[in-house]
Structure formats: structure tokens, C-alpha cells
Amino acid sequence: NLCEHEIAERERRRLGRHMAEAQLPKGKTLESYNFESIAGINKKKILGLASGEVWINEGMNVLIFGPSGVGKTHLAAAIGEKLV
């Protein structure tokens, strides 16, 4: 159906625009993060943060702490990508 195609195309362009505006690092997704490489990272909790259901609706912040090289930037970008 032409109308369905137009709706899908507008959604695709909207998503592309939001991703470009977010300026997130390329390739840093939850699917590409190795949760087994760092002890103490709870995949279920990270996936919950990526849904944004609770903390965004309540106006809360997410802080990510840890030493260099543990994937903080990767996780932050991946959560942002899912929220967009």
C-alpha cells in the first residue's frame, strides 16, 4: 500500500535525522558489546536502562563509572542509540 510505504519512509528519515543529531559513535551498539569481558556488568540492567521506561519518565540521570578501557563510552552510546 502506498500510504503504508510513505509512513515507513517518513519514520526511516525521522530516525536517521535523530541519529545524525545525536552524533553517537558509529558501531557502538548493545549487540556489539561483549558483556562477558567485564565482570560486574549486568546485561539485564543495561537492557532495562536502554528501554528508558523508568528513569527517563522520572527525570533521572544515568552515571557510568569505571576505569579506562572497560567500555563506558560503548555502553553510553549503545543506550543512546536504543533510546533514539
PDB file of C-alpha atoms in Angstrom, residues 4-42:
ATOM      1  CA  GLU A   4       1.989   2.429   4.427  1.00  0.00           C
ATOM      2  CA  HIS A   5       5.139   2.848   2.346  1.00  0.00           C
ATOM      3  CA  GLU A   6       5.036   6.636   2.831  1.00  0.00           C
ATOM      4  CA  ILE A   7       4.586   6.257   6.614  1.00  0.00           C
ATOM      5  CA  ALA A   8       7.507   3.816   6.810  1.00  0.00           C
ATOM      6  CA  GLU A   9       9.711   6.100   4.710  1.00  0.00           C
ATOM      7  CA  ARG A  10       8.930   9.123   6.891  1.00  0.00           C
ATOM      8  CA  GLU A  11       9.745   7.093  10.011  1.00  0.00           C
ATOM      9  CA  ARG A  12      13.039   5.947   8.479  1.00  0.00           C
ATOM     10  CA  ARG A  13      14.005   9.546   7.628  1.00  0.00           C
ATOM     11  CA  ARG A  14      12.963  10.781  11.089  1.00  0.00           C
ATOM     12  CA  LEU A  15      15.072   8.108  12.772  1.00  0.00           C
ATOM     13  CA  GLY A  16      18.034   8.912  10.514  1.00  0.00           C
ATOM     14  CA  ARG A  17      17.726  12.608  11.354  1.00  0.00           C
ATOM     15  CA  HIS A  18      17.628  11.929  15.101  1.00  0.00           C
ATOM     16  CA  MET A  19      20.636   9.594  14.895  1.00  0.00           C
ATOM     17  CA  ALA A  20      22.624  12.228  12.974  1.00  0.00           C
ATOM     18  CA  GLU A  21      21.694  14.895  15.541  1.00  0.00           C
ATOM     19  CA  ALA A  22      22.742  12.613  18.417  1.00  0.00           C
ATOM     20  CA  GLN A  23      26.287  12.337  16.957  1.00  0.00           C
ATOM     21  CA  LEU A  24      26.818   8.960  18.638  1.00  0.00           C
ATOM     22  CA  PRO A  25      29.971   6.987  17.820  1.00  0.00           C
ATOM     23  CA  LYS A  26      29.373   4.550  14.971  1.00  0.00           C
ATOM     24  CA  GLY A  27      29.294   0.824  15.683  1.00  0.00           C
ATOM     25  CA  LYS A  28      28.810   1.096  19.443  1.00  0.00           C
ATOM     26  CA  THR A  29      25.650  -0.946  19.965  1.00  0.00           C
ATOM     27  CA  LEU A  30      24.413  -3.262  22.685  1.00  0.00           C
ATOM     28  CA  GLU A  31      24.618  -6.097  20.180  1.00  0.00           C
ATOM     29  CA  SER A  32      28.330  -5.482  19.648  1.00  0.00           C
ATOM     30  CA  TYR A  33      29.230  -5.037  23.350  1.00  0.00           C
ATOM     31  CA  ASN A  34      30.912  -8.048  24.959  1.00  0.00           C
ATOM     32  CA  PHE A  35      29.156  -8.321  28.318  1.00  0.00           C
ATOM     33  CA  GLU A  36      31.345 -11.283  29.338  1.00  0.00           C
ATOM     34  CA  SER A  37      34.579  -9.287  29.058  1.00  0.00           C
ATOM     35  CA  ILE A  38      33.968  -7.080  32.106  1.00  0.00           C
ATOM     36  CA  ALA A  39      32.931  -8.509  35.471  1.00  0.00           C
ATOM     37  CA  GLY A  40      30.109  -6.658  37.198  1.00  0.00           C
ATOM     38  CA  ILE A  41      28.229  -5.541  34.087  1.00  0.00           C
ATOM     39  CA  ASN A  42      24.669  -6.818  34.363  1.00  0.00           C
TER      40      ASN A  42
END
